Amino acid sequence: MLLPVSNTPPPRWFRPAQLTALGFLILIFAGTALLCMPFASADGTTTPLMDALFTATSATSLTGLVTVDTGSHWSIWGRIIVIALIQIGGLGIMSITSLTGMLLTGRVTLRARYSTAAEGRPILEGGVRATLIMTLLLTLAFELIVAVILACRFATTYGMPPLRAVGEGIFHAISAFNNAGFGLRSDSLISYNADAWILLPLAGALIIGGLGYPVLSELVRRSKERARGVLRGTPVSTRRYSVTTRMTLKGTAFLIATAMLLIAVLEWRGFLADMPLGTKLLNAFFSGVTPRTAGFNSIDYADASPVTLMVTDIYMFIGGGSAGTAGGIKVTTAIVLLAAMSAEFHGRDATTVGHRTVPKSVVRQAMTVAAAGIGSVTLGIVALRVFDPEFTADQVAFEVVSAFATTGLSTGITASLSAPSQLVLCLLMYLGRIGPFTLVAALATRNIARRYDYPVERPFIG
């Protein structure tokens, strides 16, 4: 079970939400400095500061938008820096700090407890130690499985030397599980759009990584309980999954299925037209998975219709599961908002999901996260339209939503944007990565005691 984090506010000298945001910022600047070094580029020259900053921000925030080609611009050391930023950004800077401290000292401090919670990881049964270890093991296990499959495919089918195949397998596996979307081809995965042995393992990693660590931990724990029950011949627990797990699993399945269906319908005679039936379905499925903060693309979104771009914007904005590597406002936030709307339409005072009542404070948090996301995207679109008016509204909206949702999909305009626009996207990627859980953590730890209330007056709505 997931144990709630104590409502007792942390000491005034320690504010984990702000410390988490600062940690990611320091990681971005450190990555930028390393990527500017001559040894990080393939030709041994110094990479321009803007390109290094954009790449470091994109990698740390698990986005995947790039201004330079990852495979050709960066040397082996540059790629190692990029993948290290992705891995650290996926595990969480504070979680890694807490885990390192735990391994070195053998104990978990109060600071580690608040840090772990501030990054959106509910404390599992067994405490912070179990949470951190489970997070690390799940990440490494899934990445290893996908890396082995990809390396074997690269070596046997595409004739890559074993060492290169292993390197590319590891790079793509880490990028996929962390929903980063960085690839080593200038066309992302378009070259492999007919290869199910490449697309399906990556899609599996994207889906699993996008569920979030609390959901994965609960699924693994229940599986172990069932296995032990079968081996011992004892009754298997029939307890229901937590409401977070049920919302995330059902919401993820619904979003992927509807996205696949819509893309297939909208692009059957579009960018899918020249593909065989099986390849059409494969790419429709993969294109239904990737908008949920993944970043890889097996088709060229520059050829997509405006309606397809708009639909993809919606799925990118919703994103994936909470407390994981996915971006967006999160599936649970969207479901809570829909449940609150349903309750209001039916005249019910309580918001319910899965036969459970959602506290009003959670509904307010969901509304705040969604409103903040809409505001950030709106301001970003305005800024890019001002700085780069030569691009269409569809292209700009797609780029901005992709940056905020840390998705990484693009119509191909990222490198052509002006420096001010690229800085705006950097800010959006940073906010999209640390914004939701930092905002919720800050809201959850408030303890403002007010000894008075204002008079009640009902304004007109609608």
CSV table of C-alpha atoms in Angstrom, one decimal:
chain,number,residue,atom,x,y,z
A,1,MET,CA,0.0,0.0,0.0
A,2,LEU,CA,1.0,3.6,-0.4
A,3,LEU,CA,1.5,5.4,2.9
A,4,PRO,CA,0.5,9.1,3.0
A,5,VAL,CA,3.3,11.5,3.6
A,6,SER,CA,2.9,13.3,6.9
A,7,ASN,CA,1.0,16.6,6.7
A,8,THR,CA,3.4,18.1,9.3
A,9,PRO,CA,5.2,20.8,7.4
A,10,PRO,CA,9.0,20.5,7.2
A,11,PRO,CA,11.2,22.7,9.2
A,12,ARG,CA,11.5,26.3,8.0
A,13,TRP,CA,15.1,25.9,7.2
A,14,PHE,CA,14.3,23.2,4.7
A,15,ARG,CA,11.9,23.7,1.9
A,16,PRO,CA,12.0,20.6,-0.3
A,17,ALA,CA,9.9,22.0,-3.2
A,18,GLN,CA,12.3,24.9,-3.7
A,19,LEU,CA,15.3,22.7,-3.2
A,20,THR,CA,14.1,20.3,-5.8
A,21,ALA,CA,13.6,23.1,-8.3
A,22,LEU,CA,17.1,24.4,-7.5
A,23,GLY,CA,18.6,20.9,-7.9
A,24,PHE,CA,17.3,20.5,-11.4
A,25,LEU,CA,18.5,24.0,-12.3
A,26,ILE,CA,22.0,23.2,-11.1
A,27,LEU,CA,21.9,20.0,-13.1
A,28,ILE,CA,21.0,21.9,-16.2
A,29,PHE,CA,23.8,24.4,-15.8
A,30,ALA,CA,26.3,21.6,-15.1
A,31,GLY,CA,25.2,19.8,-18.2
A,32,THR,CA,25.4,22.9,-20.2
A,33,ALA,CA,29.0,23.5,-19.1
A,34,LEU,CA,30.0,20.0,-19.9
A,35,LEU,CA,28.3,20.0,-23.3
A,36,CYS,CA,30.2,23.3,-24.2
A,37,MET,CA,33.5,21.5,-23.8
A,38,PRO,CA,35.3,20.6,-27.1
A,39,PHE,CA,35.5,16.9,-26.1
A,40,ALA,CA,31.7,16.7,-26.1
A,41,SER,CA,31.3,17.5,-29.8
A,42,ALA,CA,32.1,15.1,-32.7
A,43,ASP,CA,34.4,17.6,-34.4
A,44,GLY,CA,36.2,18.7,-31.3
A,45,THR,CA,35.0,22.3,-31.4
A,46,THR,CA,33.1,24.2,-28.7
A,47,THR,CA,29.4,23.9,-29.0
A,48,PRO,CA,27.5,27.3,-29.0
A,49,LEU,CA,26.1,28.1,-25.5
A,50,MET,CA,22.5,28.2,-26.7
A,51,ASP,CA,22.7,24.8,-28.3
A,52,ALA,CA,24.4,23.3,-25.2
A,53,LEU,CA,21.8,25.0,-22.8
A,54,PHE,CA,18.9,23.8,-24.9
A,55,THR,CA,20.2,20.2,-25.1
A,56,ALA,CA,20.9,20.1,-21.4
A,57,THR,CA,17.5,21.5,-20.5
A,58,SER,CA,15.8,19.1,-22.9
A,59,ALA,CA,17.7,16.1,-21.5
A,60,THR,CA,17.2,16.9,-17.9
A,61,SER,CA,13.5,17.7,-18.3
A,62,LEU,CA,13.1,14.4,-20.3
A,63,THR,CA,11.7,16.3,-23.3
A,64,GLY,CA,13.6,15.4,-26.5
A,65,LEU,CA,13.5,18.6,-28.4
A,66,VAL,CA,16.9,19.4,-30.0
A,67,THR,CA,18.6,22.2,-31.9
A,68,VAL,CA,21.5,20.0,-33.1
A,69,ASP,CA,21.4,16.4,-34.2
A,70,THR,CA,22.2,14.1,-31.3
A,71,GLY,CA,23.8,11.3,-33.3
A,72,SER,CA,26.1,13.4,-35.5
A,73,HIS,CA,26.9,16.5,-33.4
A,74,TRP,CA,27.9,14.9,-30.1
A,75,SER,CA,30.9,12.7,-29.6
A,76,ILE,CA,30.7,9.5,-27.5
A,77,TRP,CA,31.4,11.6,-24.4
A,78,GLY,CA,28.7,14.1,-25.4
A,79,ARG,CA,26.2,11.3,-25.8
A,80,ILE,CA,27.2,9.9,-22.4
A,81,ILE,CA,26.6,13.3,-20.9
A,82,VAL,CA,23.2,13.5,-22.5
A,83,ILE,CA,22.1,10.1,-21.4
A,84,ALA,CA,23.4,10.7,-17.9
A,85,LEU,CA,21.3,13.9,-17.7
A,86,ILE,CA,18.3,11.9,-18.8
A,87,GLN,CA,18.9,9.2,-16.3
A,88,ILE,CA,19.4,11.6,-13.4
A,89,GLY,CA,16.4,13.7,-14.5
A,90,GLY,CA,14.3,10.5,-14.7
A,91,LEU,CA,15.2,9.2,-11.3
A,92,GLY,CA,15.0,12.7,-9.8
A,93,ILE,CA,17.8,14.8,-8.5
A,94,MET,CA,16.7,14.7,-4.9
A,95,SER,CA,15.9,11.0,-5.0
A,96,ILE,CA,19.4,10.3,-6.3
A,97,THR,CA,20.9,12.5,-3.6
A,98,SER,CA,18.9,10.7,-0.9
A,99,LEU,CA,19.8,7.3,-2.3
A,100,THR,CA,23.5,8.2,-2.4
A,101,GLY,CA,23.4,9.4,1.2
A,102,MET,CA,21.5,6.2,2.3
A,103,LEU,CA,24.1,4.0,0.6
A,104,LEU,CA,27.0,5.9,2.1
A,105,THR,CA,25.7,6.3,5.7
A,106,GLY,CA,23.3,3.3,5.9
A,107,ARG,CA,20.4,5.5,7.2
A,108,VAL,CA,17.6,7.7,5.9
A,109,THR,CA,17.5,11.3,7.2
A,110,LEU,CA,14.4,13.5,7.7
A,111,ARG,CA,15.7,15.6,4.8
A,112,ALA,CA,15.6,12.5,2.5
A,113,ARG,CA,12.0,11.8,3.5
A,114,TYR,CA,10.9,15.3,2.6
A,115,SER,CA,13.0,15.4,-0.6
A,116,THR,CA,11.5,12.1,-1.8
A,117,ALA,CA,8.0,13.4,-1.2
A,118,ALA,CA,8.8,16.7,-2.9
A,119,GLU,CA,9.6,14.9,-6.2
A,120,GLY,CA,6.1,13.4,-6.2
A,121,ARG,CA,7.0,10.0,-4.8
A,122,PRO,CA,4.5,8.8,-2.2
A,123,ILE,CA,6.4,6.8,0.5
A,124,LEU,CA,5.8,3.1,0.0
A,125,GLU,CA,5.3,0.6,2.8
A,126,GLY,CA,8.7,0.1,4.2
A,127,GLY,CA,9.6,3.8,4.2
A,128,VAL,CA,11.9,6.0,2.2
A,129,ARG,CA,14.6,3.2,1.9
A,130,ALA,CA,12.1,0.9,0.2
A,131,THR,CA,10.8,3.7,-2.0
A,132,LEU,CA,14.3,4.7,-3.3
A,133,ILE,CA,15.5,1.1,-3.8
A,134,MET,CA,12.3,0.1,-5.6
A,135,THR,CA,12.6,3.2,-7.9
A,136,LEU,CA,16.2,2.3,-8.8
A,137,LEU,CA,15.5,-1.4,-9.3
A,138,LEU,CA,12.4,-0.9,-11.5
A,139,THR,CA,14.3,1.7,-13.6
A,140,LEU,CA,17.3,-0.5,-14.2
A,141,ALA,CA,15.4,-3.7,-14.8
A,142,PHE,CA,13.1,-2.3,-17.5
A,143,GLU,CA,15.9,-0.4,-19.2
A,144,LEU,CA,18.0,-3.6,-19.3
A,145,ILE,CA,15.3,-5.7,-20.8
A,146,VAL,CA,14.6,-3.2,-23.6
A,147,ALA,CA,18.4,-2.5,-24.2
A,148,VAL,CA,19.0,-6.3,-24.7
A,149,ILE,CA,16.2,-6.6,-27.3
A,150,LEU,CA,17.3,-3.5,-29.2
A,151,ALA,CA,21.0,-4.4,-29.2
A,152,CYS,CA,20.2,-7.8,-30.6
A,153,ARG,CA,18.0,-6.3,-33.3
A,154,PHE,CA,20.6,-3.7,-34.2
A,155,ALA,CA,23.4,-6.3,-34.4
A,156,THR,CA,21.5,-9.0,-36.3
A,157,THR,CA,19.3,-7.1,-38.7
A,158,TYR,CA,21.1,-3.8,-39.3
A,159,GLY,CA,24.7,-5.2,-39.1
A,160,MET,CA,25.9,-2.9,-36.4
A,161,PRO,CA,29.2,-3.9,-34.7
A,162,PRO,CA,28.4,-5.5,-31.3
A,163,LEU,CA,29.8,-2.6,-29.2
A,164,ARG,CA,27.9,0.0,-31.2
A,165,ALA,CA,24.7,-2.1,-31.1
A,166,VAL,CA,25.0,-2.4,-27.3
A,167,GLY,CA,25.6,1.4,-27.0
A,168,GLU,CA,22.7,2.3,-29.1
A,169,GLY,CA,20.5,-0.2,-27.4
A,170,ILE,CA,21.3,1.3,-24.0
A,171,PHE,CA,20.9,4.8,-25.2
A,172,HIS,CA,17.5,4.3,-26.7
A,173,ALA,CA,16.3,2.1,-23.8
A,174,ILE,CA,17.2,4.8,-21.2
A,175,SER,CA,15.7,7.5,-23.4
A,176,ALA,CA,12.5,5.5,-23.9
A,177,PHE,CA,11.9,4.4,-20.3
A,178,ASN,CA,12.5,7.9,-19.1
A,179,ASN,CA,10.1,9.3,-21.8
A,180,ALA,CA,12.9,11.5,-23.0
A,181,GLY,CA,12.6,10.8,-26.8
A,182,PHE,CA,16.3,11.4,-27.6
A,183,GLY,CA,17.4,9.3,-30.6
A,184,LEU,CA,20.6,8.9,-32.5
A,185,ARG,CA,19.1,9.4,-35.9
A,186,SER,CA,18.3,12.7,-37.5
A,187,ASP,CA,14.8,11.4,-38.3
A,188,SER,CA,14.3,9.9,-34.9
A,189,LEU,CA,12.7,6.4,-35.6
A,190,ILE,CA,11.3,7.1,-39.1
A,191,SER,CA,14.0,4.7,-40.5
A,192,TYR,CA,12.6,1.9,-38.4
A,193,ASN,CA,8.9,2.6,-38.9
A,194,ALA,CA,8.4,-0.8,-40.5
A,195,ASP,CA,10.3,-2.7,-37.8
A,196,ALA,CA,8.0,-4.0,-35.0
A,197,TRP,CA,11.1,-5.3,-33.1
A,198,ILE,CA,12.3,-1.8,-32.6
A,199,LEU,CA,9.0,0.2,-32.2
A,200,LEU,CA,7.1,-2.2,-29.9
A,201,PRO,CA,9.8,-2.6,-27.2
A,202,LEU,CA,10.3,1.2,-27.2
A,203,ALA,CA,6.5,1.6,-27.0
A,204,GLY,CA,6.4,-0.8,-24.1
A,205,ALA,CA,9.2,1.2,-22.3
A,206,LEU,CA,7.4,4.4,-23.0
A,207,ILE,CA,4.1,3.1,-21.6
A,208,ILE,CA,5.6,1.5,-18.5
A,209,GLY,CA,7.9,4.4,-17.7
A,210,GLY,CA,4.9,6.8,-18.1
A,211,LEU,CA,2.8,5.0,-15.6
A,212,GLY,CA,4.7,6.4,-12.7
A,213,TYR,CA,6.7,4.7,-9.9
A,214,PRO,CA,3.9,4.4,-7.4
A,215,VAL,CA,1.8,2.5,-9.9
A,216,LEU,CA,4.7,0.3,-11.0
A,217,SER,CA,5.6,-0.4,-7.3
A,218,GLU,CA,2.0,-1.4,-6.5
A,219,LEU,CA,1.8,-3.7,-9.6
A,220,VAL,CA,5.1,-5.4,-8.8
A,221,ARG,CA,4.1,-5.9,-5.1
A,222,ARG,CA,0.7,-7.4,-6.0
A,223,SER,CA,2.3,-9.7,-8.5
A,224,LYS,CA,4.8,-10.9,-5.8
A,225,GLU,CA,1.9,-11.5,-3.4
A,226,ARG,CA,0.0,-13.5,-5.9
A,227,ALA,CA,3.0,-15.6,-6.8
A,228,ARG,CA,3.7,-16.4,-3.1
A,229,GLY,CA,0.0,-17.2,-2.6
A,230,VAL,CA,0.0,-19.7,-5.5
A,231,LEU,CA,3.3,-21.3,-4.4
A,232,ARG,CA,2.1,-21.7,-0.8
A,233,GLY,CA,-1.4,-22.7,-1.8
A,234,THR,CA,-2.9,-19.8,0.3
A,235,PRO,CA,-5.8,-17.6,-0.8
A,236,VAL,CA,-4.8,-14.7,-3.1
A,237,SER,CA,-5.6,-11.3,-1.8
A,238,THR,CA,-8.7,-9.8,-3.5
A,239,ARG,CA,-8.0,-6.2,-2.3
A,240,ARG,CA,-8.7,-3.6,-4.9
A,241,TYR,CA,-5.9,-1.5,-6.3
A,242,SER,CA,-5.5,2.0,-5.1
A,243,VAL,CA,-7.5,4.7,-6.8
A,244,THR,CA,-4.4,6.2,-8.2
A,245,THR,CA,-3.4,2.9,-9.9
A,246,ARG,CA,-6.9,2.3,-11.3
A,247,MET,CA,-7.2,5.8,-12.7
A,248,THR,CA,-3.7,5.7,-14.2
A,249,LEU,CA,-4.2,2.2,-15.8
A,250,LYS,CA,-7.7,2.9,-17.2
A,251,GLY,CA,-6.8,6.4,-18.3
A,252,THR,CA,-3.6,5.3,-20.0
A,253,ALA,CA,-5.4,2.5,-21.9
A,254,PHE,CA,-8.2,4.9,-23.0
A,255,LEU,CA,-5.8,7.6,-24.1
A,256,ILE,CA,-3.6,5.2,-26.1
A,257,ALA,CA,-6.6,3.5,-27.8
A,258,THR,CA,-8.4,6.7,-28.7
A,259,ALA,CA,-5.2,8.3,-29.9
A,260,MET,CA,-4.4,5.3,-32.1
A,261,LEU,CA,-7.9,5.3,-33.5
A,262,LEU,CA,-7.9,9.1,-34.2
A,263,ILE,CA,-4.5,9.1,-35.9
A,264,ALA,CA,-5.4,6.1,-38.0
A,265,VAL,CA,-8.7,7.8,-39.2
A,266,LEU,CA,-7.2,11.2,-39.7
A,267,GLU,CA,-4.0,10.0,-41.5
A,268,TRP,CA,-5.1,6.8,-43.3
A,269,ARG,CA,-4.8,8.7,-46.5
A,270,GLY,CA,-2.2,11.1,-45.2
A,271,PHE,CA,1.3,10.1,-43.9
A,272,LEU,CA,0.1,6.5,-43.5
A,273,ALA,CA,-1.2,6.2,-47.1
A,274,ASP,CA,1.8,4.5,-48.7
A,275,MET,CA,2.3,1.9,-45.9
A,276,PRO,CA,1.1,-1.7,-46.0
A,277,LEU,CA,-1.8,-2.4,-43.6
A,278,GLY,CA,0.3,-3.9,-40.9
A,279,THR,CA,2.8,-1.0,-41.0
A,280,LYS,CA,-0.1,1.4,-40.9
A,281,LEU,CA,-1.5,-0.1,-37.7
A,282,LEU,CA,2.0,-0.3,-36.2
A,283,ASN,CA,2.7,3.4,-36.8
A,284,ALA,CA,-0.8,4.4,-35.7
A,285,PHE,CA,-0.3,2.6,-32.4
A,286,PHE,CA,3.2,4.0,-31.9
A,287,SER,CA,1.9,7.5,-32.8
A,288,GLY,CA,-0.8,7.0,-30.2
A,289,VAL,CA,1.7,6.1,-27.5
A,290,THR,CA,4.3,8.8,-28.2
A,291,PRO,CA,2.2,12.0,-27.7
A,292,ARG,CA,2.0,11.0,-24.0
A,293,THR,CA,5.4,12.7,-23.3
A,294,ALA,CA,7.5,10.2,-25.2
A,295,GLY,CA,9.2,12.3,-27.9
A,296,PHE,CA,10.1,9.5,-30.4
A,297,ASN,CA,8.4,9.7,-33.8
A,298,SER,CA,8.1,7.1,-36.5
A,299,ILE,CA,6.3,9.5,-38.9
A,300,ASP,CA,7.1,13.1,-39.9
A,301,TYR,CA,4.8,15.5,-38.0
A,302,ALA,CA,5.7,18.1,-40.6
A,303,ASP,CA,3.4,16.2,-43.0
A,304,ALA,CA,0.6,15.8,-40.4
A,305,SER,CA,-2.7,17.6,-41.0
A,306,PRO,CA,-3.7,20.6,-38.7
A,307,VAL,CA,-6.4,18.4,-37.1
A,308,THR,CA,-3.8,15.7,-36.2
A,309,LEU,CA,-1.6,18.3,-34.7
A,310,MET,CA,-4.4,19.7,-32.6
A,311,VAL,CA,-5.4,16.2,-31.4
A,312,THR,CA,-1.8,15.5,-30.5
A,313,ASP,CA,-1.6,18.8,-28.6
A,314,ILE,CA,-4.4,17.6,-26.4
A,315,TYR,CA,-2.8,14.2,-25.6
A,316,MET,CA,0.6,15.9,-25.0
A,317,PHE,CA,-1.0,18.3,-22.5
A,318,ILE,CA,-2.7,15.5,-20.5
A,319,GLY,CA,0.5,13.5,-20.4
A,320,GLY,CA,1.1,10.3,-18.4
A,321,GLY,CA,1.1,9.0,-14.8
A,322,SER,CA,2.1,10.9,-11.7
A,323,ALA,CA,5.4,10.6,-9.8
A,324,GLY,CA,7.3,9.2,-12.8
A,325,THR,CA,9.1,10.3,-15.9
A,326,ALA,CA,6.0,11.5,-17.8
A,327,GLY,CA,5.1,15.1,-18.3
A,328,GLY,CA,1.9,17.0,-18.9
A,329,ILE,CA,-0.7,17.8,-16.2
A,330,LYS,CA,-1.0,14.0,-15.6
A,331,VAL,CA,-3.8,11.5,-16.2
A,332,THR,CA,-5.0,11.6,-12.7
A,333,THR,CA,-5.4,15.4,-12.8
A,334,ALA,CA,-7.5,15.2,-15.9
A,335,ILE,CA,-9.7,12.4,-14.5
A,336,VAL,CA,-10.2,14.3,-11.2
A,337,LEU,CA,-11.2,17.4,-13.2
A,338,LEU,CA,-13.7,15.4,-15.3
A,339,ALA,CA,-15.1,13.8,-12.1
A,340,ALA,CA,-15.5,17.2,-10.5
A,341,MET,CA,-17.4,18.5,-13.6
A,342,SER,CA,-19.6,15.4,-13.6
A,343,ALA,CA,-20.4,15.9,-9.9
A,344,GLU,CA,-21.3,19.6,-10.6
A,345,PHE,CA,-23.5,18.6,-13.6
A,346,HIS,CA,-25.4,16.1,-11.5
A,347,GLY,CA,-25.7,18.4,-8.5
A,348,ARG,CA,-23.6,16.3,-6.2
A,349,ASP,CA,-21.5,18.0,-3.6
A,350,ALA,CA,-18.8,15.3,-3.4
A,351,THR,CA,-16.4,14.4,-6.2
A,352,THR,CA,-16.1,10.6,-6.5
A,353,VAL,CA,-13.8,8.4,-8.6
A,354,GLY,CA,-13.9,4.6,-8.5
A,355,HIS,CA,-16.3,4.5,-5.5
A,356,ARG,CA,-13.9,6.8,-3.5
A,357,THR,CA,-14.5,10.4,-2.5
A,358,VAL,CA,-11.8,12.8,-3.7
A,359,PRO,CA,-11.0,15.5,-1.1
A,360,LYS,CA,-11.9,19.0,-2.1
A,361,SER,CA,-8.3,20.0,-1.5
A,362,VAL,CA,-7.2,17.5,-4.2
A,363,VAL,CA,-9.8,18.9,-6.6
A,364,ARG,CA,-8.5,22.4,-6.0
A,365,GLN,CA,-4.9,21.2,-6.6
A,366,ALA,CA,-6.0,19.6,-9.9
A,367,MET,CA,-7.7,22.8,-10.9
A,368,THR,CA,-4.6,24.8,-10.0
A,369,VAL,CA,-2.2,22.5,-11.9
A,370,ALA,CA,-4.4,22.5,-15.0
A,371,ALA,CA,-4.9,26.3,-14.9
A,372,ALA,CA,-1.2,26.9,-14.4
A,373,GLY,CA,-0.5,24.6,-17.4
A,374,ILE,CA,-3.0,26.4,-19.6
A,375,GLY,CA,-1.5,29.8,-18.6
A,376,SER,CA,2.0,28.7,-19.3
A,377,VAL,CA,1.2,27.3,-22.7
A,378,THR,CA,-0.8,30.4,-23.7
A,379,LEU,CA,2.0,32.7,-22.7
A,380,GLY,CA,4.5,30.5,-24.5
A,381,ILE,CA,2.5,30.6,-27.8
A,382,VAL,CA,2.1,34.4,-27.6
A,383,ALA,CA,5.9,34.7,-27.0
A,384,LEU,CA,6.8,32.5,-30.0
A,385,ARG,CA,4.3,34.2,-32.3
A,386,VAL,CA,5.9,37.6,-31.4
A,387,PHE,CA,9.6,36.4,-31.7
A,388,ASP,CA,9.0,34.2,-34.8
A,389,PRO,CA,5.9,35.3,-36.7
A,390,GLU,CA,7.0,33.4,-39.9
A,391,PHE,CA,5.8,30.1,-38.4
A,392,THR,CA,2.2,29.0,-38.5
A,393,ALA,CA,0.0,29.0,-35.4
A,394,ASP,CA,-0.3,25.2,-35.7
A,395,GLN,CA,3.5,24.8,-35.7
A,396,VAL,CA,4.0,27.2,-32.8
A,397,ALA,CA,1.3,25.6,-30.6
A,398,PHE,CA,2.6,22.2,-31.3
A,399,GLU,CA,6.1,23.2,-30.3
A,400,VAL,CA,5.0,25.0,-27.1
A,401,VAL,CA,2.7,22.2,-25.9
A,402,SER,CA,5.5,19.7,-26.6
A,403,ALA,CA,8.0,21.7,-24.6
A,404,PHE,CA,5.7,22.2,-21.6
A,405,ALA,CA,4.5,18.6,-21.6
A,406,THR,CA,8.1,17.5,-21.9
A,407,THR,CA,7.1,15.4,-25.0
A,408,GLY,CA,9.7,16.3,-27.6
A,409,LEU,CA,7.6,15.9,-30.7
A,410,SER,CA,8.2,18.6,-33.3
A,411,THR,CA,7.2,19.7,-36.7
A,412,GLY,CA,10.9,20.4,-37.4
A,413,ILE,CA,11.1,24.1,-36.5
A,414,THR,CA,13.1,23.9,-33.2
A,415,ALA,CA,16.5,24.5,-34.7
A,416,SER,CA,15.1,27.4,-36.9
A,417,LEU,CA,13.6,29.3,-34.0
A,418,SER,CA,15.3,32.5,-32.8
A,419,ALA,CA,17.3,32.5,-29.6
A,420,PRO,CA,14.6,34.2,-27.6
A,421,SER,CA,12.1,31.6,-28.7
A,422,GLN,CA,14.5,28.8,-27.8
A,423,LEU,CA,14.9,30.4,-24.3
A,424,VAL,CA,11.2,30.4,-23.9
A,425,LEU,CA,11.1,26.7,-24.8
A,426,CYS,CA,13.9,26.1,-22.3
A,427,LEU,CA,11.8,27.8,-19.6
A,428,LEU,CA,8.7,25.8,-20.6
A,429,MET,CA,10.6,22.5,-20.5
A,430,TYR,CA,12.0,23.3,-17.0
A,431,LEU,CA,8.5,24.3,-15.7
A,432,GLY,CA,7.0,21.3,-17.3
A,433,ARG,CA,9.4,19.0,-15.5
A,434,ILE,CA,9.5,20.5,-12.1
A,435,GLY,CA,6.4,22.6,-12.1
A,436,PRO,CA,3.5,20.1,-11.4
A,437,PHE,CA,5.1,18.2,-8.5
A,438,THR,CA,6.8,21.3,-7.1
A,439,LEU,CA,3.5,23.2,-7.2
A,440,VAL,CA,1.5,20.4,-5.6
A,441,ALA,CA,4.2,19.9,-2.9
A,442,ALA,CA,4.2,23.6,-2.1
A,443,LEU,CA,0.4,23.5,-1.9
A,444,ALA,CA,0.3,20.4,0.3
A,445,THR,CA,2.8,21.7,2.8
A,446,ARG,CA,1.2,25.1,3.4
A,447,ASN,CA,0.2,25.7,6.9
A,448,ILE,CA,-1.2,29.2,6.9
A,449,ALA,CA,-3.4,29.7,9.9
A,450,ARG,CA,-5.9,32.6,9.4
A,451,ARG,CA,-8.1,33.6,12.3
A,452,TYR,CA,-10.8,35.3,10.3
A,453,ASP,CA,-13.0,34.8,7.3
A,454,TYR,CA,-14.4,37.3,4.8
A,455,PRO,CA,-18.2,37.7,4.3
A,456,VAL,CA,-19.7,35.3,1.8
A,457,GLU,CA,-21.0,36.7,-1.5
A,458,ARG,CA,-21.8,34.6,-4.5
A,459,PRO,CA,-20.6,36.0,-7.8
A,460,PHE,CA,-22.4,35.3,-11.1
A,461,ILE,CA,-20.8,32.4,-13.0
A,462,GLY,CA,-21.3,31.8,-16.7
